[in-house]
Short mmCIF file of C-alpha atoms and ligand atoms in Angstrom, two decimals:
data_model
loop_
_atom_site.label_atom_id
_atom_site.label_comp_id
_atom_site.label_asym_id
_atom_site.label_seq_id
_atom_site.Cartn_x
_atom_site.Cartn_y
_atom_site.Cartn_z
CA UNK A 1247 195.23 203.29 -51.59
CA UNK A 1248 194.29 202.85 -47.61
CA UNK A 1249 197.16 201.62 -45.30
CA UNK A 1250 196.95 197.60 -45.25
CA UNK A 1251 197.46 195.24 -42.42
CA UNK A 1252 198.49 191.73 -42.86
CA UNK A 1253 195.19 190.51 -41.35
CA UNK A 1254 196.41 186.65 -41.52
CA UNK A 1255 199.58 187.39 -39.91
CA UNK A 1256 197.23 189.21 -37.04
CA UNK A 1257 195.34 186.44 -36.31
CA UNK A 1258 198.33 183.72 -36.83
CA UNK A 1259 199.61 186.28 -33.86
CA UNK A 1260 196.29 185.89 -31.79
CA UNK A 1261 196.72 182.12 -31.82
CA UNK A 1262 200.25 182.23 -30.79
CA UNK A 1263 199.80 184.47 -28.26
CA UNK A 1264 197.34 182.91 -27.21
CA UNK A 1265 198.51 179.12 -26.85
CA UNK A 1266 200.62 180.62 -24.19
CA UNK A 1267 198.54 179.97 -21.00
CA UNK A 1268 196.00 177.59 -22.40
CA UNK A 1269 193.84 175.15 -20.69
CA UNK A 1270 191.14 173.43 -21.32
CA UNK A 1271 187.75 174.33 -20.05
CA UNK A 1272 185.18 172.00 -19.10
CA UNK A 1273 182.45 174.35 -18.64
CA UNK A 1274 182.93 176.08 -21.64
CA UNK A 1275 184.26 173.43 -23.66
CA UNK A 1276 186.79 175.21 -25.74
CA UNK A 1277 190.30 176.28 -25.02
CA UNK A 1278 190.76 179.27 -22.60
CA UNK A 1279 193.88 181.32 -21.81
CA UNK A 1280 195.11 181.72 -18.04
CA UNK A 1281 197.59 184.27 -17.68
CA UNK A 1282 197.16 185.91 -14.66
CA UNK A 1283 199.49 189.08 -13.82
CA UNK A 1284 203.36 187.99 -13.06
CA UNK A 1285 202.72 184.42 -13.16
CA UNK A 1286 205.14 182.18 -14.84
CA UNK A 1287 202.63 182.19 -17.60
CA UNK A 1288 202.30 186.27 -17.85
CA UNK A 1289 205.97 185.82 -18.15
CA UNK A 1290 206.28 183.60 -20.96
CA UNK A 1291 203.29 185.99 -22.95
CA UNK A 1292 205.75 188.92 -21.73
CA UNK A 1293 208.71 187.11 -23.62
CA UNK A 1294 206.80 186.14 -26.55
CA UNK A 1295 205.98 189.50 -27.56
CA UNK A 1296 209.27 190.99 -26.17
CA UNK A 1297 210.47 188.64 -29.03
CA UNK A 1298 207.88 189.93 -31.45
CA UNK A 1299 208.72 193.07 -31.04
CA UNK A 1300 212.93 192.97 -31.52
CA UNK A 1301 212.29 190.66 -34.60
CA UNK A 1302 210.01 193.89 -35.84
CA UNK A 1303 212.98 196.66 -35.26
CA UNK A 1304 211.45 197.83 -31.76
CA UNK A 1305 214.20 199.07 -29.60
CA UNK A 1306 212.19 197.47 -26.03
CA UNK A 1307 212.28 199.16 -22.81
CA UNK A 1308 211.44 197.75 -19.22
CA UNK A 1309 210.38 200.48 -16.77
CA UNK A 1310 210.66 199.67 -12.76
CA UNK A 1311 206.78 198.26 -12.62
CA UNK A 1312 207.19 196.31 -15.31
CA UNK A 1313 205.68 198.47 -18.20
CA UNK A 1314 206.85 197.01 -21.75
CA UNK A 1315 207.72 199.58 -24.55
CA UNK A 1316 208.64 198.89 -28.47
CA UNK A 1317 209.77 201.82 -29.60
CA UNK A 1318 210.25 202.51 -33.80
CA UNK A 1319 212.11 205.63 -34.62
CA UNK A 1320 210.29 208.41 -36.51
CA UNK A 1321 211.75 210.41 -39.11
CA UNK A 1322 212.20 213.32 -36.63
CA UNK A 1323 213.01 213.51 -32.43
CA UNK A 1324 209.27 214.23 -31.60
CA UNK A 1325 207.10 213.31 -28.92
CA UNK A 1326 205.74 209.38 -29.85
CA UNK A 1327 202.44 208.04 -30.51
CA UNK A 1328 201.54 205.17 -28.75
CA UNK A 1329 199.35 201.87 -29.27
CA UNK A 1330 199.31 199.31 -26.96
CA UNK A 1331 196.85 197.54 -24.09
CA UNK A 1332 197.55 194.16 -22.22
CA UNK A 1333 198.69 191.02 -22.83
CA UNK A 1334 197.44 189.91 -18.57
CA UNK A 1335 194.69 188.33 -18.42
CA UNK A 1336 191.90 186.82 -15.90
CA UNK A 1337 192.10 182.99 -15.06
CA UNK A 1338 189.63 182.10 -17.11
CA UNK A 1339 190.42 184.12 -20.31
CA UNK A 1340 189.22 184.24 -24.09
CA UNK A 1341 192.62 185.01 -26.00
CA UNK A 1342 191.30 188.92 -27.79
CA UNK A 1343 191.28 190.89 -23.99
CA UNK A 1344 194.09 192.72 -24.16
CA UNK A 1345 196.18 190.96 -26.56
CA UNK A 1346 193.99 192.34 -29.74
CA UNK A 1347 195.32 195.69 -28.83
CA UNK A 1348 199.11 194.93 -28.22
CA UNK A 1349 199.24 192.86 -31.67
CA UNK A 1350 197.43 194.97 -33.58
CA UNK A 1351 199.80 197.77 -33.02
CA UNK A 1352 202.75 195.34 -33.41
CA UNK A 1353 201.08 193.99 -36.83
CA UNK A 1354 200.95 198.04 -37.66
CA UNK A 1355 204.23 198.42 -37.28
CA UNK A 1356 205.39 194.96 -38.88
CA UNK A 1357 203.02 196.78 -41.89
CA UNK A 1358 204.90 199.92 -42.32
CA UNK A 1359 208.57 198.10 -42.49
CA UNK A 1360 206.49 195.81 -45.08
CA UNK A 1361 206.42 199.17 -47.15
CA UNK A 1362 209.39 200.42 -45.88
CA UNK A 1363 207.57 203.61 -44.61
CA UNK A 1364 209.09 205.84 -41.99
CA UNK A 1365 206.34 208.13 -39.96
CA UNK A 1366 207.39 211.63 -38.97
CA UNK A 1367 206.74 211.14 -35.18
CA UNK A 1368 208.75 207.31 -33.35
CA UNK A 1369 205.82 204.75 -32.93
CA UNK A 1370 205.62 202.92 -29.48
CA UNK A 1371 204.17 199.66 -28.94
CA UNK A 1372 203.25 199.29 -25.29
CA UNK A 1373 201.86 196.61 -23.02
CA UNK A 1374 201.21 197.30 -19.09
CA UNK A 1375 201.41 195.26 -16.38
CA UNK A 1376 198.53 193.62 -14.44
CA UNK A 1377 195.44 195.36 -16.03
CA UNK A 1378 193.41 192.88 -14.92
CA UNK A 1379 193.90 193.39 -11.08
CA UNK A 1380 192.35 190.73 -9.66
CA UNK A 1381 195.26 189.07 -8.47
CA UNK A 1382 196.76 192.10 -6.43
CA UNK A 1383 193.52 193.47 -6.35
CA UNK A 1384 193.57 196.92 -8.05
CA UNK A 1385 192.98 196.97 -11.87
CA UNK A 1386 195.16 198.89 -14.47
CA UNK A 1387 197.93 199.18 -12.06
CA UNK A 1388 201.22 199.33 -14.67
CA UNK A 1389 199.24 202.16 -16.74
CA UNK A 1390 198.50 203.73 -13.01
CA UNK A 1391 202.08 204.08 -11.88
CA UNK A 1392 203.17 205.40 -15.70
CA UNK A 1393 200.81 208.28 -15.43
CA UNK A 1394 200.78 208.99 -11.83
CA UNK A 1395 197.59 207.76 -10.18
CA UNK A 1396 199.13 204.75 -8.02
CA UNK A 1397 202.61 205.60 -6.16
CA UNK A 1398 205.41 202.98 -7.40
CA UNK A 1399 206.04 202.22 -3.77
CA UNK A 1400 202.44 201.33 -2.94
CA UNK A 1401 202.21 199.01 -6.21
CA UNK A 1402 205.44 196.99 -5.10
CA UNK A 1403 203.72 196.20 -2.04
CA UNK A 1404 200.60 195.04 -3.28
CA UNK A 1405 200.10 191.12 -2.12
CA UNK A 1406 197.88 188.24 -3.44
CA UNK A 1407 195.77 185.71 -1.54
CA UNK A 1408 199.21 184.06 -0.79
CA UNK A 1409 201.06 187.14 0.35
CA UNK A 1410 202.99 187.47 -2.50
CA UNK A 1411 203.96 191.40 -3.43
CA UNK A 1412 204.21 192.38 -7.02
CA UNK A 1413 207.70 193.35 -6.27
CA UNK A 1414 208.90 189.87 -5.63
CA UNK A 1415 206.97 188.56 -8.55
CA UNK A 1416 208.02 190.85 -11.17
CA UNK A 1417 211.70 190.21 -10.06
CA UNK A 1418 210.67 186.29 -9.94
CA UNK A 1419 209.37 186.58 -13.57
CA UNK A 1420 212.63 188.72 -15.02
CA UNK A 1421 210.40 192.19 -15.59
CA UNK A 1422 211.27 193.86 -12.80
CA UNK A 1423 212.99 197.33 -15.26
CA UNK A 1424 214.80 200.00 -14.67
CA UNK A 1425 213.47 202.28 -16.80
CA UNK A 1426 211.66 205.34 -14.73
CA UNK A 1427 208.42 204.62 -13.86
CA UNK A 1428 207.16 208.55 -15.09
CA UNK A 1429 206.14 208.11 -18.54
CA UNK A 1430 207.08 211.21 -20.62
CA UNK A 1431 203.64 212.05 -22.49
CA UNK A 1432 203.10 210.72 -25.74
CA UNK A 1433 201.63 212.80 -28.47
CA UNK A 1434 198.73 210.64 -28.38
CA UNK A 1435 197.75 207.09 -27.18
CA UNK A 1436 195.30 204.84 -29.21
CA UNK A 1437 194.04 201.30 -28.22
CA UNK A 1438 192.12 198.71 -30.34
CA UNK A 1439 189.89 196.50 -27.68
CA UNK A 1440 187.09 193.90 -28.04
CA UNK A 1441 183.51 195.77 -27.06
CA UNK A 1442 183.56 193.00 -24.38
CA UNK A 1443 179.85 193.29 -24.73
CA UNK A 1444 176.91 192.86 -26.73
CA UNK A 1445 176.23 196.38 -28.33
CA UNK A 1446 178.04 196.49 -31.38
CA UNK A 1447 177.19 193.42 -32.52
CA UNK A 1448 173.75 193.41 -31.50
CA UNK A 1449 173.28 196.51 -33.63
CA UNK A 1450 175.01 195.63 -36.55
CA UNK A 1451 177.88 197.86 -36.27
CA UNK A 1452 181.81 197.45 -37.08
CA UNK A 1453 183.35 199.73 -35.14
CA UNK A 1454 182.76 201.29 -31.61
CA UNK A 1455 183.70 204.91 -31.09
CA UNK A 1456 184.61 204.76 -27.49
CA UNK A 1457 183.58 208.39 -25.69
CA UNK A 1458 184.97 207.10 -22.36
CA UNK A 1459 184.75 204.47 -19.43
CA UNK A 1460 182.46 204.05 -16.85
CA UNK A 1461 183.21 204.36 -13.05
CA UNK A 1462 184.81 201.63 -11.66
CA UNK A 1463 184.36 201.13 -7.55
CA UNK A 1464 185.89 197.83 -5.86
CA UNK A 1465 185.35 196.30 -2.77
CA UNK A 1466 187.37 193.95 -0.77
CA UNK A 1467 185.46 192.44 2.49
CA UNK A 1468 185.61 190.35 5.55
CA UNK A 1469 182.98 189.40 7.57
CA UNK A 1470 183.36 187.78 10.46
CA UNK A 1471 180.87 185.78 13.07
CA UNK A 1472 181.48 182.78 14.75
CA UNK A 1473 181.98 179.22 13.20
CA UNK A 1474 179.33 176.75 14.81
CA UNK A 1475 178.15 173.30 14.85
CA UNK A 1476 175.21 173.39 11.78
CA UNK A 1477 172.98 170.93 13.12
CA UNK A 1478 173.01 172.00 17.16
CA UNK A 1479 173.46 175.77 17.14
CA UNK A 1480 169.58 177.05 17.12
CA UNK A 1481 169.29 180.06 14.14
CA UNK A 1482 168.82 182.74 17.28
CA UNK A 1483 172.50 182.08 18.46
CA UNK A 1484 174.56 182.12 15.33
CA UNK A 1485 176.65 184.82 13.99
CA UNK A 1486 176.42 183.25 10.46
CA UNK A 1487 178.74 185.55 7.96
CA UNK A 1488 177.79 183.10 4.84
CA UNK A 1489 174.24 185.10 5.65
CA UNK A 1490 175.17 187.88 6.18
CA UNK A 1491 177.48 187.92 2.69
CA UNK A 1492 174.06 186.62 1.13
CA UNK A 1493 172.32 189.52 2.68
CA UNK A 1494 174.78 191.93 0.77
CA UNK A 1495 174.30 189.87 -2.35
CA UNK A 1496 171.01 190.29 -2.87
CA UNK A 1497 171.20 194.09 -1.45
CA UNK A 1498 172.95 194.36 -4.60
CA UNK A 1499 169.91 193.41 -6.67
CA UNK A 1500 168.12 195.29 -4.52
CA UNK A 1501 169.91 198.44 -5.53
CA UNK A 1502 170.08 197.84 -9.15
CA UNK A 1503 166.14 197.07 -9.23
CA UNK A 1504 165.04 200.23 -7.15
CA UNK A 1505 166.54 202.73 -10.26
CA UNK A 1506 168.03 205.25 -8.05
CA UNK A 1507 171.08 204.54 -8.81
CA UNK A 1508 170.85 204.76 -12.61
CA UNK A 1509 172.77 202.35 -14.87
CA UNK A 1510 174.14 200.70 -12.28
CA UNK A 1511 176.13 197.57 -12.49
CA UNK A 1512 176.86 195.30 -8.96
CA UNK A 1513 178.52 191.89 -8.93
CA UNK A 1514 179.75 189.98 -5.79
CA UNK A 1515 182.70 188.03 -7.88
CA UNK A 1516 183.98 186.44 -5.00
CA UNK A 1517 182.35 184.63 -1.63
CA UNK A 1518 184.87 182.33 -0.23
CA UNK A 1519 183.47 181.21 3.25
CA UNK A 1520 185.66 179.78 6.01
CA UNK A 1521 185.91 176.78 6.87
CA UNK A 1522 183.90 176.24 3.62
CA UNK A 1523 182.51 172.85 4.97
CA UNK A 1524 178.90 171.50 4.88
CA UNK A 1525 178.01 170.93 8.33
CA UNK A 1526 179.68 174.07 10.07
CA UNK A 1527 178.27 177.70 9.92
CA UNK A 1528 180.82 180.09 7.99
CA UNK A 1529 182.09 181.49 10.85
CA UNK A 1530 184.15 184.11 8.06
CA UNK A 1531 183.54 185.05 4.25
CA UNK A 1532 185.67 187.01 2.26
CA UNK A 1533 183.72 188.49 -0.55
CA UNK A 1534 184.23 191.16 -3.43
CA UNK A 1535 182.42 193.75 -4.92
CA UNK A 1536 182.33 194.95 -8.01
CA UNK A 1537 180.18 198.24 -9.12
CA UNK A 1538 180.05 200.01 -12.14
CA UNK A 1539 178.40 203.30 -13.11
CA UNK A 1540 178.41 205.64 -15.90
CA UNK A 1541 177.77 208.56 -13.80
CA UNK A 1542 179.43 209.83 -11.37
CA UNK A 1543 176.95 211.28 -8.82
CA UNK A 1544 174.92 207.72 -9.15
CA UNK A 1545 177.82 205.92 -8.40
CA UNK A 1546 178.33 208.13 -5.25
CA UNK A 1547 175.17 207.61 -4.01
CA UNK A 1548 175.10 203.52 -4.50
CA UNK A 1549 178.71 203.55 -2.55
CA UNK A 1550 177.75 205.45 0.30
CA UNK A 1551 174.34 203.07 0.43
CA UNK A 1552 176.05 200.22 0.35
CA UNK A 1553 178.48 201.05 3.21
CA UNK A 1554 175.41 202.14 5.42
CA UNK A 1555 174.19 198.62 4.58
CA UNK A 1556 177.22 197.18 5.76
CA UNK A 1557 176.06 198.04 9.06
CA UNK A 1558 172.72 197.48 9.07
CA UNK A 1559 173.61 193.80 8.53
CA UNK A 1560 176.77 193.60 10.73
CA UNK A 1561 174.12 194.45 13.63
CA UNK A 1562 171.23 192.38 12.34
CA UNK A 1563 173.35 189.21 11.68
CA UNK A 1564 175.68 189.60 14.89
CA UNK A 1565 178.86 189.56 12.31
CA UNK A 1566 181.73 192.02 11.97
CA UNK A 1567 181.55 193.62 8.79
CA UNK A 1568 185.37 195.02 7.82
CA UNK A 1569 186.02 196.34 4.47
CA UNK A 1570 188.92 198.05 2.11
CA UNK A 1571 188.49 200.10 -0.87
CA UNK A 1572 190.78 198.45 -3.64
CA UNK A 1573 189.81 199.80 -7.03
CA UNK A 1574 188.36 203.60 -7.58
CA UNK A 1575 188.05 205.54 -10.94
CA UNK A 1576 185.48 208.08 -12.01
CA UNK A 1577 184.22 208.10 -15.43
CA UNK A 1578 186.55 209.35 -17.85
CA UNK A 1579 186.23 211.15 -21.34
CA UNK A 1580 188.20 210.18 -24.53
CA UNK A 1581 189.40 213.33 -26.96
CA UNK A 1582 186.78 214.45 -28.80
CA UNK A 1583 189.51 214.82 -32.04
CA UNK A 1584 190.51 211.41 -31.24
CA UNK A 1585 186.79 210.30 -31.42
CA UNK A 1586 186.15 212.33 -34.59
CA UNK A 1587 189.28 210.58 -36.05
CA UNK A 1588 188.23 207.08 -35.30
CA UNK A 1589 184.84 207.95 -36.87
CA UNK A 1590 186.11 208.67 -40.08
CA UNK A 1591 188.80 206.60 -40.78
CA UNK A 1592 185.77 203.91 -40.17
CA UNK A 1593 183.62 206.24 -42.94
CA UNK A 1594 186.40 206.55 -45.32
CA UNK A 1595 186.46 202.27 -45.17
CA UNK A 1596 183.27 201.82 -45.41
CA UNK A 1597 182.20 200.23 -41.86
CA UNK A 1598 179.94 201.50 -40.21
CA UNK A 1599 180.77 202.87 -36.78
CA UNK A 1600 178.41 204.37 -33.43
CA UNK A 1601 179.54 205.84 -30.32
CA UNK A 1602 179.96 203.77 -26.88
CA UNK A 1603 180.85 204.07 -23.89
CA UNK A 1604 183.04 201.19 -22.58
CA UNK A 1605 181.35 199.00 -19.52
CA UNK A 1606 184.85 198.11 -19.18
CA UNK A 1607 188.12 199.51 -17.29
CA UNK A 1608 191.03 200.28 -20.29
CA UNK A 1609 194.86 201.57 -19.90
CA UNK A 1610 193.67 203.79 -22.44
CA UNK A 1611 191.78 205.88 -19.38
CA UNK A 1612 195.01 205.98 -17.64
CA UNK A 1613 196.84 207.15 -20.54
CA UNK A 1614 194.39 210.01 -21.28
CA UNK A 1615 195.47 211.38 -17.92
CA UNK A 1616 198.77 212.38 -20.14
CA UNK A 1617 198.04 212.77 -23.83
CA UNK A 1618 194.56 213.03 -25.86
CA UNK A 1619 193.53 209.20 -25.65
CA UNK A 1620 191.16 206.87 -27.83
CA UNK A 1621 189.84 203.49 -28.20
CA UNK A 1622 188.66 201.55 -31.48
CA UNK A 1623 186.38 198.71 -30.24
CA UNK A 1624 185.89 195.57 -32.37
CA UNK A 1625 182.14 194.00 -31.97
CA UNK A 1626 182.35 190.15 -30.13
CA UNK A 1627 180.46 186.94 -31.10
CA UNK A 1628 178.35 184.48 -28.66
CA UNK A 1629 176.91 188.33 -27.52
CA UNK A 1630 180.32 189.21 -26.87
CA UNK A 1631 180.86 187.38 -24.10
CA UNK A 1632 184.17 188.14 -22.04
CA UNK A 1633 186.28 186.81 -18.94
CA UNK A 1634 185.02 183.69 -20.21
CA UNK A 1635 187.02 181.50 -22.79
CA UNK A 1636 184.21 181.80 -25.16
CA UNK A 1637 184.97 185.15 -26.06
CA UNK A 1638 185.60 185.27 -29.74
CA UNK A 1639 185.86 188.26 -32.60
CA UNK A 1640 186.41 187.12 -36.30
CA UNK A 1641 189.37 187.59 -38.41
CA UNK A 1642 187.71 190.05 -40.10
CA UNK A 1643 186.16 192.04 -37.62
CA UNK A 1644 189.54 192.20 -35.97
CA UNK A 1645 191.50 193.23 -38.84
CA UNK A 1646 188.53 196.19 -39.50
CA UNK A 1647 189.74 197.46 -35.89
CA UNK A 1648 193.11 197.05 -36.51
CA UNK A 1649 192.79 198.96 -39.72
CA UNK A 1650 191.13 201.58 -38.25
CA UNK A 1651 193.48 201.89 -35.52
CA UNK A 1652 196.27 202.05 -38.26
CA UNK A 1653 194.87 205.29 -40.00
CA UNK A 1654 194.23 207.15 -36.88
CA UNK A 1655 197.72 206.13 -35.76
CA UNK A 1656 199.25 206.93 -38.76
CA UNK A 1657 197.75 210.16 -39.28
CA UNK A 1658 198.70 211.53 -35.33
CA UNK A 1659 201.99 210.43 -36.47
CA UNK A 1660 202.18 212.54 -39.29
CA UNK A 1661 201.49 215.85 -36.88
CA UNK A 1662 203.55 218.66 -36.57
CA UNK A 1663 205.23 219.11 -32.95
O1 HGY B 1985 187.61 195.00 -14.80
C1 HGY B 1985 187.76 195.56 -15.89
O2 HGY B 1985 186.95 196.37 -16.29
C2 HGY B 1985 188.95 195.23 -16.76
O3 HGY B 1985 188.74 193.99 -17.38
N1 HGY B 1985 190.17 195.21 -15.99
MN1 MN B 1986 191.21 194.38 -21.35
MN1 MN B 1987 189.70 192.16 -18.98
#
């Protein structure tokens, strides 16, 4: 008989979870969840599933950058295997990013006390901090600082649009740890994640088999002219750096269209022009970008492009063009084993299952700079829209995730040191 979830008392988890940080939104017209990183509302999600996962048996632990870890004894002192994702999310937030793979490894553990099952190998329920990063501006930054990639120092010091360091607000919210940062490497690491896209669904398919992630490439810039009076100041004399942002914009477009950069993916998320009013030239802009590529080399090529571009319209539009890199990953490749695992446990249930690699960024890519890593995505609804609060998977389709998830889990926990 396979492993079995409580699916109902998955989703009754969802909901809770995610009433914490709701809001209504008007364009969407359903309920979304705001809980950006090491906000008062990240910190209530933080103690909800703290709660969660003491009333389950996990014995939790806090590390210094605010790294959450349920931890369930195995029947012998080996090296854990570890579940977990998010619960952070953007502002304007479905309530399955993140939060699908931090419950479904709680409901997996809430499962085996149901049947009074012990694993060989301790289970660990994690959730990292700020995955989202675009409050502080770099994304995956608690799984970063476990494995390694982002100096604990540096992340304390990173500051939001109000100056605020993730220090201050992690001490502010009661997560600030003690535990040491360096995470000792799990057997293996497993995550359960919506596709976040429109594949799975689209092609009829249960289960995604993750390979890997896509390179991830963030920009933070300023440009800077000269505010000026909109109706007197002739088009020859401005320095106008709402323009010149616009410029860069549709460079983007430009890129993507031309096909020499390969499956390239560029968005400008923000533009926020100074003074921002209707009758003065934006005499600044401060403007993201966001590119995406699942090669390498490509993505290479489109940065350094881009940044020659930078000057070409800093000269042609008379602006100052300054800019910071915030976010950088390459590509990254799951375990093959893990993969085959996550294939099979989806043949042996009868769902059917194909290979993809995630357009998203994942803690799971962080983790697989320690231990052999793997993600089990879950298809989405409404084309599997995301960062949006229309994002929506089914009961079911989360529950054939999360029982996928379980097998793989259970069966690395069953390995031999
Ligand atoms: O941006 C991402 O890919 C993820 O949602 N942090
Ligand atoms: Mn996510
Ligand atoms: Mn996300």
């Amino acid at each position: 008989m396979a492993f079995a979830i409580d699916g109902r008392r998955l989703w009754e988890s969802l909901e809770a979870l995610g009433r914490i940080g709701r809001y209504r939104d008007d364009e969407a017209e359903v309920w979304g969840v705001c809980r950006l990183a090491l906000t008062a509302a990240d910190g209530e999600g933080r103690r909800h599933v703290v709660e969660q996962m003491k009333a389950a048996g996990l014995a939790v632990t806090i590390d210094r950058i605010g790294n959450v870890f349920g931890r369930r004894e195995g029947r012998e002192p080996l090296a854990p295997v570890m579940v977990g994702s998010h619960v952070d999310s953007v502002p304007t937030a479905g309530r399955f990013d993140g939060c699908l793979g931090v419950l479904g490894g709680l409901e997996i553990v809430r499962s085996l006390a149901d049947d009074q099952r012990v694993t060989r190998r301790p289970i660990v329920v994690a959730f990292f901090t700020d995955e989202e990063g675009c409050r502080f501006g770099t994304d995956m930054l608690g799984s970063a600082v476990a494995t390694g990639r982002i100096p604990l120092d540096r992340a304390y010091g990173l500051k939001d649009r109000d100056g605020l360091t993730v220090r201050d607000e992690l001490s502010r919210i009661g997560f600030l740890g003690e535990a040491d940062v360096a995470l000792a490497p799990p057997h293996a690491y497993v995550e359960c994640h919506i596709e976040q896209g429109p594949t799975l669904r689209a092609a009829g398919k249960d289960i995604g088999v993750v390979s890997g992630v896509q390179a991830i490439s963030w920009h933070e810039l300023t440009l800077t002219g000269r505010s000026a009076h909109a109706g007197t100041t002739p088009m020859e004399l401005r320095a106008d750096a709402g323009m010149a942002a616009a410029r860069l914009n549709l460079y983007l477009r430009a890129m993507i269209l031309s096909g020499r950069y390969g499956a390239l993916r560029a968005t400008m998320g923000a533009i926020v022009p100074r003074p921002g009013l209707v009758n003065i030239v934006p005499g600044k802009v401060i403007a993201t970008i966001d590119l995406r590529n699942p090669d390498d080399g490509a993505m290479r090529r489109a940065e350094q492009d881009l940044i020659g571009f930078y000057d070409r319209v800093a000269q042609d539009e008379h602006v100052k063009i300054t800019w910071r890199q915030t976010a950088r990953t390459d590509s990254v490749a799951f375990s093959p084993k893990l993969q085959e695992r996550i294939a099979a446990a989806a043949e042996a249930r009868g769902l059917s299952c194909s290979p993809i690699v995630s357009g998203a960024g994942h803690d799971a890519q962080e983790m697989a700079r320690l231990c052999p890593a793997g993600m089990v995505f879950v298809p989405g609804e409404n084309d599997g829209i995301s960062h949006n609060p229309r994002e929506y998977s089914t009961p079911e389709q989360c529950a054939r995730g999360v029982s996928v998830l379980a097998d793989v889990l259970l069966s690395l926990a069953e390995e031999e040191g």
